[in-house]
Structures are given as structure tokens and as C-alpha cells.
Coordinates of C-alpha atoms and ligand atoms in Angstrom, one line a residue:
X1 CA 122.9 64.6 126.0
X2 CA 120.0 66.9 127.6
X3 CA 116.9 66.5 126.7
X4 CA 116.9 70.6 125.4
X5 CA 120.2 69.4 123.3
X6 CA 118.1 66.3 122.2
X7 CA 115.7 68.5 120.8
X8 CA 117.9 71.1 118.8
X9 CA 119.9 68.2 117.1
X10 CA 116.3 66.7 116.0
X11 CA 115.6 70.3 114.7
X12 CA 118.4 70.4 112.6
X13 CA 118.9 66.8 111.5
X14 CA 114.8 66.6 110.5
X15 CA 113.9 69.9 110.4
X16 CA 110.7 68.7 112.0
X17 CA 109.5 69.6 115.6
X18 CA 105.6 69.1 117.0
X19 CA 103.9 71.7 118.3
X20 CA 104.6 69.9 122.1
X21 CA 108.4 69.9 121.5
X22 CA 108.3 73.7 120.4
X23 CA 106.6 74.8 123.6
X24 CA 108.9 72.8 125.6
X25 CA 112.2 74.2 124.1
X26 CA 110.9 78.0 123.8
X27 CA 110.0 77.5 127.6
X28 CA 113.3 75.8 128.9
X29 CA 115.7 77.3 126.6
X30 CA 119.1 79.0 128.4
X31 CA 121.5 81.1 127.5
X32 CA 123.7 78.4 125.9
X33 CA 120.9 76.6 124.0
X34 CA 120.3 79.6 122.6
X35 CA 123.9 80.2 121.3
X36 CA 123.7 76.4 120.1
X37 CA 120.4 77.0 118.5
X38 CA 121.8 80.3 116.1
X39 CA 124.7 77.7 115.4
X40 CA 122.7 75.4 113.7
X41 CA 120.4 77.8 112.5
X42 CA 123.2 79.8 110.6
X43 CA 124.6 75.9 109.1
X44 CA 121.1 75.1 107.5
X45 CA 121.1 79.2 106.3
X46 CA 124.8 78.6 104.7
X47 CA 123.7 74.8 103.7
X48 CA 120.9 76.4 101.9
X49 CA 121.9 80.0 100.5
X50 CA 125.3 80.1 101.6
X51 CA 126.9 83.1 102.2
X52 CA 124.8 85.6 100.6
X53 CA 122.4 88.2 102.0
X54 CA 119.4 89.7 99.6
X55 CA 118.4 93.7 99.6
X56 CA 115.2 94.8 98.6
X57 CA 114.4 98.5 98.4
X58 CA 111.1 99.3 100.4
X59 CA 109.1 101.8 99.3
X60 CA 106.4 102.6 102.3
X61 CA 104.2 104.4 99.2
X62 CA 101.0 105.4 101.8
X63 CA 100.2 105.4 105.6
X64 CA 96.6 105.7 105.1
X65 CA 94.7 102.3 106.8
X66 CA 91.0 101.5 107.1
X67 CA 92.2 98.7 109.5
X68 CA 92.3 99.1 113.2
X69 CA 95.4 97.0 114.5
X70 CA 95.5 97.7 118.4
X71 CA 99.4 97.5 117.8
X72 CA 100.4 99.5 114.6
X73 CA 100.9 103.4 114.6
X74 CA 99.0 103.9 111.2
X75 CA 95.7 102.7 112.4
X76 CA 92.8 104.5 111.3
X77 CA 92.0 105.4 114.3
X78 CA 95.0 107.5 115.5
X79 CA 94.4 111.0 114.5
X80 CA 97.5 112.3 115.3
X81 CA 99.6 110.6 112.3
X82 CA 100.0 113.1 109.6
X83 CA 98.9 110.9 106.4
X84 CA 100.5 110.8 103.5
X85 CA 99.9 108.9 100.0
X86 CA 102.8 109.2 97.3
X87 CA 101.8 109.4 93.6
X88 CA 102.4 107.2 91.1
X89 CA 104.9 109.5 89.8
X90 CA 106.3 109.9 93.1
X91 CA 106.8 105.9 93.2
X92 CA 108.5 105.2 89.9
X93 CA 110.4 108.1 90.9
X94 CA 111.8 106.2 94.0
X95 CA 111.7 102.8 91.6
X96 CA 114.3 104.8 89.1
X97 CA 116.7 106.2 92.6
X98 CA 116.4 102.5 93.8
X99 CA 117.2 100.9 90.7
X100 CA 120.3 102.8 90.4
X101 CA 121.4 102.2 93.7
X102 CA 121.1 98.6 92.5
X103 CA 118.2 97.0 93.9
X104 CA 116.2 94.3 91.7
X105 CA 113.3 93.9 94.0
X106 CA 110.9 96.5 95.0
X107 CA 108.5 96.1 97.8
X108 CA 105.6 98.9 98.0
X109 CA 104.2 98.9 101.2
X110 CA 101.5 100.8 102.4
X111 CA 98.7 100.7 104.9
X112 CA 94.8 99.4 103.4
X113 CA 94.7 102.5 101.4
X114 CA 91.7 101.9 98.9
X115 CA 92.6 105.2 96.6
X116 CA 95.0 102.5 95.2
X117 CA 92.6 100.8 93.4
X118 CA 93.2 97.4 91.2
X119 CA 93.2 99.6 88.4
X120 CA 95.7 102.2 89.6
X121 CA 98.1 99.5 91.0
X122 CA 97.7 97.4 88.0
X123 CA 99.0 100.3 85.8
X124 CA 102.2 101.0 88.3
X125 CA 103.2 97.7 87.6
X126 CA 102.8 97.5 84.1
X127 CA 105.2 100.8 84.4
X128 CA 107.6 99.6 87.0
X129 CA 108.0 96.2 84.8
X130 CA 108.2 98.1 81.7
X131 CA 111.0 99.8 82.9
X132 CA 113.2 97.3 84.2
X133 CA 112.0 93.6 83.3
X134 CA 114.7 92.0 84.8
X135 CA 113.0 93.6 88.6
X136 CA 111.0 91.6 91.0
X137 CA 108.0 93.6 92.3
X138 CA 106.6 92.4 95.4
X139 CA 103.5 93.6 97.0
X140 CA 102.4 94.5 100.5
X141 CA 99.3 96.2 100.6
X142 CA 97.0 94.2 102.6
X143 CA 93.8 92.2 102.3
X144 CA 92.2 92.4 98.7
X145 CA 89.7 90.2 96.7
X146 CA 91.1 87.0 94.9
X147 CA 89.8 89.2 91.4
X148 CA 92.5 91.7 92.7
X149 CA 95.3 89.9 93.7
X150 CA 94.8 87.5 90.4
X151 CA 95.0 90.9 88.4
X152 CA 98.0 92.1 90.3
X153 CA 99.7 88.8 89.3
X154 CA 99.1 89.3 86.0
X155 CA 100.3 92.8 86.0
X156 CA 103.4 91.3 86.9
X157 CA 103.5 91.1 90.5
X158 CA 105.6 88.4 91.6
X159 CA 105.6 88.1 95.2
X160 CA 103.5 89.6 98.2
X161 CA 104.0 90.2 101.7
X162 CA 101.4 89.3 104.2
X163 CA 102.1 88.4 107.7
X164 CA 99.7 86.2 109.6
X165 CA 100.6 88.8 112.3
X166 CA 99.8 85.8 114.8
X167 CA 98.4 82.2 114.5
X168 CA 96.0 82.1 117.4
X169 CA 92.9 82.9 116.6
X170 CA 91.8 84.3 119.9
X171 CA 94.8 86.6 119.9
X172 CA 94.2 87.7 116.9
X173 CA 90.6 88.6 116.9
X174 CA 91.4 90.7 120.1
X175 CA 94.2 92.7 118.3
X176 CA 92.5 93.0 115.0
X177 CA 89.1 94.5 115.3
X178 CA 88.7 95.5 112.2
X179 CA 89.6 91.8 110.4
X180 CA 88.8 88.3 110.5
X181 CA 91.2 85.4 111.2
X182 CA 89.8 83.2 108.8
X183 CA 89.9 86.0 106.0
X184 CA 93.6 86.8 106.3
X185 CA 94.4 82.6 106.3
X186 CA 92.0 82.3 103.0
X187 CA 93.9 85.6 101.5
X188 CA 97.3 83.9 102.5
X189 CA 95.9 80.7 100.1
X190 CA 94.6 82.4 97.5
X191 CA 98.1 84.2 97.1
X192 CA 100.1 81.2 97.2
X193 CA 97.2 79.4 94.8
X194 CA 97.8 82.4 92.4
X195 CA 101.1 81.4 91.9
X196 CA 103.0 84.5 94.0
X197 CA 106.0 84.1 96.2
X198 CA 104.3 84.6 99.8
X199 CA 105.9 85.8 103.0
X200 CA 104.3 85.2 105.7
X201 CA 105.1 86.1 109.4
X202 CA 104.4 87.0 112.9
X203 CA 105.3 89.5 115.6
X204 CA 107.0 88.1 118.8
X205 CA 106.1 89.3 122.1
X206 CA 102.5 90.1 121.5
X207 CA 100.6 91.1 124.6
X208 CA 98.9 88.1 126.0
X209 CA 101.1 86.1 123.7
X210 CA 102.2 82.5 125.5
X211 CA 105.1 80.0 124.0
X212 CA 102.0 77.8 123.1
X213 CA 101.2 80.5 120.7
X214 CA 104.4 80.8 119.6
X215 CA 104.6 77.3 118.6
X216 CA 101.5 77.7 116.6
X217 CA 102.8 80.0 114.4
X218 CA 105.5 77.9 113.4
X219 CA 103.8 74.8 112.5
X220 CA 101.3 77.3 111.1
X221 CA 103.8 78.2 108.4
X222 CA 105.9 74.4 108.3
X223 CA 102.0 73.6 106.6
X224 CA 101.4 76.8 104.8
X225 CA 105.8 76.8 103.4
X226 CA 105.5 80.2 102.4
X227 CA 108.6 81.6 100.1
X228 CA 109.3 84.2 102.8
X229 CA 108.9 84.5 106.6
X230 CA 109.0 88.1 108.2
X231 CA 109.2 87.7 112.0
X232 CA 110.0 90.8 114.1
X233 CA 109.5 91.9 117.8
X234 CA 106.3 93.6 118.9
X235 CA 106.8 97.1 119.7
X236 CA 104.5 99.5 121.4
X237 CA 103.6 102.8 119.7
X238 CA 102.1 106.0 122.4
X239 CA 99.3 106.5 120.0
X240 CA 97.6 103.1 120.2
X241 CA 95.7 101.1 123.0
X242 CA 99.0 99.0 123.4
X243 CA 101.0 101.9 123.7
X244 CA 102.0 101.3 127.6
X245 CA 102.8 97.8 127.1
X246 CA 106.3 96.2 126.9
X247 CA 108.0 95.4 123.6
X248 CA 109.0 91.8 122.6
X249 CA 112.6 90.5 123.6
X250 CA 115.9 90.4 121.0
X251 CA 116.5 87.0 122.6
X252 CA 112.6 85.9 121.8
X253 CA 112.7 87.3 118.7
X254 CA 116.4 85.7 117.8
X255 CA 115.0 82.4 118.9
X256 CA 111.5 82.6 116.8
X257 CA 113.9 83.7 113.4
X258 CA 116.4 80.7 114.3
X259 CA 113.3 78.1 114.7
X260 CA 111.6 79.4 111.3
X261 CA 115.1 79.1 109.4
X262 CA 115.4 75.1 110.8
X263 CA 111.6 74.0 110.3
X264 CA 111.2 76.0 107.1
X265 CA 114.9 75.8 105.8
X266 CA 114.4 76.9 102.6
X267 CA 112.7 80.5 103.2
X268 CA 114.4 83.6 102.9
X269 CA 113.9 85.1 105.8
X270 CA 114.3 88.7 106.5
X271 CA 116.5 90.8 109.2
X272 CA 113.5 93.3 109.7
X273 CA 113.8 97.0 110.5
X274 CA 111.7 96.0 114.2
X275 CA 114.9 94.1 115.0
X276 CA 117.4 96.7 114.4
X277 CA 115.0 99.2 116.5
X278 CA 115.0 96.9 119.2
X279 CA 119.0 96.3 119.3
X280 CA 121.6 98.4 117.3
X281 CA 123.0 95.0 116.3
X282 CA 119.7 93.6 115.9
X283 CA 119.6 92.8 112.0
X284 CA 123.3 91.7 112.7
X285 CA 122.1 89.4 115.3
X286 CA 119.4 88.0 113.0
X287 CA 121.5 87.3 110.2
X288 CA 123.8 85.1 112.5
X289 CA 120.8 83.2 113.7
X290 CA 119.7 82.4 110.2
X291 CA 118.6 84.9 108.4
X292 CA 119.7 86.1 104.7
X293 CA 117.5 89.4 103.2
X294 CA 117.5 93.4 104.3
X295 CA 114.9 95.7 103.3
X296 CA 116.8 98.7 103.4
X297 CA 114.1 101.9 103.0
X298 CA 114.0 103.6 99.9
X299 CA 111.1 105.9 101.0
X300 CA 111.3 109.4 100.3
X301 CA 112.9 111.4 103.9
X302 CA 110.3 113.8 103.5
X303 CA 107.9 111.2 104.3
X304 CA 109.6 108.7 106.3
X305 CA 108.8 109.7 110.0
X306 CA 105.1 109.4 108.7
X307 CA 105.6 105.5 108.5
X308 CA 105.5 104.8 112.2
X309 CA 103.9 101.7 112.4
X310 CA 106.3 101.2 116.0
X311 CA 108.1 104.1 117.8
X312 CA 111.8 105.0 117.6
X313 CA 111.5 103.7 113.5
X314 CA 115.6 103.5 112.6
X315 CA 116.6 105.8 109.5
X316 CA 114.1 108.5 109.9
X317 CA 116.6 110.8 108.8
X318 CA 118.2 108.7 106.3
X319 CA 118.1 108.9 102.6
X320 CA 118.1 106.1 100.6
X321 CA 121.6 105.8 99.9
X322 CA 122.4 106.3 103.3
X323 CA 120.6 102.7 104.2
X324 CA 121.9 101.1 101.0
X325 CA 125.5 101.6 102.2
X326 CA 124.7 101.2 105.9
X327 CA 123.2 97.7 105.5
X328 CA 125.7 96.7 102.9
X329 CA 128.6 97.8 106.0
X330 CA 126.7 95.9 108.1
X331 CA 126.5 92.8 106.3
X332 CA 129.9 92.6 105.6
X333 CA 130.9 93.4 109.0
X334 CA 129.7 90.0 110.4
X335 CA 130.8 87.9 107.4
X336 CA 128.1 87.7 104.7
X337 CA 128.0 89.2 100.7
X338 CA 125.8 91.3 100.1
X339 CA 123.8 89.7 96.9
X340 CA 121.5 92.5 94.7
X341 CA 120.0 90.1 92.3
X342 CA 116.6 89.3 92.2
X343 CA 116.7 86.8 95.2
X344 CA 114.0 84.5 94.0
X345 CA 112.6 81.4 96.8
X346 CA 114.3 78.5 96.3
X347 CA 111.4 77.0 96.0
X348 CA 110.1 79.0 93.4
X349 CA 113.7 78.4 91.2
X350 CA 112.7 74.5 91.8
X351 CA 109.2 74.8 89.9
X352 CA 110.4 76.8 87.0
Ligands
LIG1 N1 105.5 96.6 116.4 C1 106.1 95.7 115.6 N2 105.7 95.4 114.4 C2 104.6 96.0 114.0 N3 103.9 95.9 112.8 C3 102.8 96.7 112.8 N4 102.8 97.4 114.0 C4 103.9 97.0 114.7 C5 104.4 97.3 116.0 N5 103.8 98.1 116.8 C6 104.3 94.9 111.8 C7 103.1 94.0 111.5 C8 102.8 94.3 110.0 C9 104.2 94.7 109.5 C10 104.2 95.5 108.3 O1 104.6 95.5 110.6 O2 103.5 92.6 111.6 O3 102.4 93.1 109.2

């Protein structure tokens, strides 16, 4: 057996790699590893979840950042992004569309966009939850106090979404100018502490990302075991100082989704919108290499164009229906069931 085949059969009998091994196999890998490697990776999915795929409905609520990402589109310092900010009204007004279209998890997304204070968010909750108890709401708003995100819990919040974007520090000071390494790790604790569902996650393809990197941000999360792991493909937007460099590989990206799904085999892992920008088959791809949710957009189409955190966004034009039924097509079409319950972690079904 090679010593590459050595290593994928150790990955998927022990889910267990070091950091060493990880480096070594993202920087020898072929073409037919790779195809071995989504095997194994879809076996442990189907050992673990089996068939089904989760939906969320994502609701990108605000562009408006005070953070400076060198990658991301809605960075405070790119003037040329018209800014929106939905209501409160206008959100439980895309809760109500979502929930009829099935969904029983919302995700409200939005750039640091302080007019949503504690006070203001903890009141959506209460609302959203008032209206349909039986709906997970997860959160993705950024980096908040502890007092915050413990008030947010008890609202109701039950999960949040916070990628690590990447796990070396020296990258990420350089990307983030605006934010501290150490600050997003301690946010990342005090969520889990808290007692949310956490996704975590990383972009692939970073400039001046190496495989050493890479490897980092896997055993990163193998210590952290968040509930969720969102991994997509760096992608350069004009309007940003990364805007003339190259966007991260499908085949990178496919390999970083399969390695999360065997080190972390319990996570749900998303097929995320950067993918299916990338690749038309990209989400398709991903679920095949291990992962099992879709966050299909449930943003209003008035607004939608305005959440350019990468350029070429898929479903601009869409309404939410459209990306309901488009996902649930595409899910089928390589073999899965589309699942619209709740879609709780594993992990988080063990402890209660
Ligand atoms: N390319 C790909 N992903 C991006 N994100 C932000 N900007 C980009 C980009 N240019 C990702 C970040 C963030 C998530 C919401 O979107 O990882 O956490």
C-alpha cells in the first residue's frame, strides 16, 4: 500500500491525523487519492447522518461592517457597496416566507453592524421564537462581548456561526487589520462555554496560505469540535486589496471539506454558496466529499446583490423559492434527501 493510501485508511479507521501527516498528504495528494479520499469521506458522512442533507434559510439582514477584512466585499472600507440594513419587520417578514417554504432554522447574517444592538437582537429573537418554537435560530453576526452573546443565548439563540477564517496567526493578522487573533479564538470559547451550537471554519486558498497552514486549521478545530464547520474557497472581490489575486481551487477546497468530515466526523458540515460560485456543481461536489447542510438564501432580491462579500455571488436574481427548489433538485440529483427539520449537532442530541 502507498504510503498516501497508508494515510487515508488511518484517517478513516481513527479519524486521527497530526499536523505532520496532514501537510504531507495535502502536499502529495493525486488525482486518484483524491477520488479515494471523497470515498471515505462520503462513508463516515452516511455512517454518521446517513443519507440526509439539512437546509437552512439565510437571511443576509445587513451589509454594514466596522471590520476591515482585506478579502470580503462588505468591508468598511469599500465605498462603492451600496449599504443596506433590513428592519426587524423586514426580517420576521423573511422568517414568516422562510417558514412556509419549510425551513426550521434561520441564520441572520450580517456584517459587524452595531445599530443591532443586544437589545434590538434580543427582542427579534424573542419574536422569531415566539412565532415558531419548534425553529432553530442561529446567529452570525460577528464578534460581541461574552454579556452579549450570553444574552443572545438566553433570548433563544441556539447556535452561532463564526469562522476562524484561518488558523495562523500570522495570516490572519495580515488579512484582518481591524481584529485580533486571540480575540476571535476567546469569542469562539466563550460561544461554545455558553452552551451554543458553534460553527466554525476557514477559507481555502488564502493568499500566502501554505498546506502547513492548512493543516493547522484542522487540528485547530479536531481540539476546538465545533458543532458545525463552514469551509469555502477564497474568492477575490475588485473592490478590496485582494481583488487581483487568484481564487482558491474546487480540488483544494473539496479536499479541506473531505479532511474536516473524517477528523471531525460528527459535524455538519455545510456545501457553502463560495463553492457553487466556484464550480456549477460545486455544492454537488461537496456533498459527495462529505458534506450534509445547504444554506439556500432567503434574502430579500431587492437586496441581494448588496451581499457581495465575493464576486459572481450565485442567486442574485433568485427569490427565495427559487433556491429552495433549486437546492432541493440538486440534492436529489446526486442521491441524497433533502431533511427540513431542525438539524441539531449530533453532539448536541448526545448531551440533552
Ligand atoms: N471569498 C470567500 N469567502 C469569503 N468570506 C468573506 N469574504 C470572502 C471572499 N472574498 C467568507 C468569510 C466569512 C464568511 C461569511 O464569508 O469566511 O466568515
Amino acid at each position: 500500500m502507498s504510503d498516501m493510501h497508508q494515510l487515508l485508511e488511518k484517517a478513516y479507521q481513527t479519524n486521527d491525523l497530526t499536523k505532520d501527516e496532514i501537510t504531507v498528504l495535502l502536499e502529495n495528494i493525486t488525482e486518484a487519492d483524491r477520488e479515494d479520499l471523497y470515498r471515505y469521506a462520503l462513508k463516515t458522512k452516511q455512517a454518521y447522518y446517513g443519507d440526509k442533507v439539512y437546509m437552512r434559510g439565510l437571511i443576509e439582514f445587513s451589509n454594514i461592517c466596522r471590520q476591515d477584512c482585506l478579502y470580503c466585499g462588505i468591508r468598511a472600507s469599500n465605498e462603492k457597496v451600496e449599504r443596506y440594513r433590513l428592519t426587524p419587520e423586514e426580517i420576521l417578514a423573511c422568517c414568516d416566507q422562510g417558514y412556509k417554504l419549510g425551513y426550521k432554522t434561520f441564520v441572520l447574517q450580517s456584517g459587524e453592524d452595531r445599530w443591532y444592538t443586544e437589545e434590538i437582537l434580543v427582542e427579534l429573537i424573542h419574536e422569531i421564537k415566539k412565532r415558531y418554537p419548534e425553529v432553530a435560530v442561529t446567529l452570525s453576526i460577528g464578534e460581541r462581548t461574552m454579556e452579549t452573546y450570553q444574552s443572545l443565548f438566553a433570548a433563544g439563540a441556539d447556535r452561532f456561526l463564526m469562522r476562524h477564517e484561518t488558523a495562523s496567526k500570522e495570516l490572519y493578522e495580515k488579512l484582518h487589520p481591524t481584529m485580533r487573533f486571540d480575540d476571535r479564538r476567546a469569542c469562539l470559547n466563550d460561544l461554545k462555554n455558553l452552551g451554543y451550537q458553534v460553527g466554525a471554519g476557514f477559507m481555502v486558498g488564502l493568499p500566502g496560505q501554505t498546506s502547513v497552514d492548512l493543516a493547522e486549521d484542522l487540528r485547530y478545530l479536531m481540539g476546538l469540535r465545533p458543532d458545525m464547520i463552514g469551509i469555502g474557497p477564497f474568492i477575490p472581490h475588485s473592490e478590496t486589496p485582494l481583488g487581483k489575486e487568484q481564487a482558491g481551487s474546487i480540488e483544494d477546497t473539496l479536499v479541506m471539506v473531505a479532511l474536516a468530515r473524517l477528523l471531525i466526523p460528527d459535524s455538519l458540515i455545510p456545501a457553502t454558496t463560495a463553492l457553487g460560485t466556484l464550480h456549477p456543481q460545486g455544492r454537488e461536489l461537496a456533498l459527495k466529499a462529505g458534506a450534509n447542510v445547504v444554506m439556500p438564501i432567503i434574502t430579500p432580491t431587492s437586496v441581494r446583490k448588496q451581499y457581495a462579500l465575493y464576486e459572481n455571488k450565485i442567486c442574485g436574481d433568485d427569490h427565495p423559492e427559487d433556491c429552495r427548489y433549486c437546492i432541493e433538485r440538486r440534492i436529489q440529483s446526486v442521491g441524497f434527501q433533502v431533511d427540513l427539520g431542525r438539524g441539531d449537532s449530533l453532539r448536541k442530541n448526545r448531551s440533552s
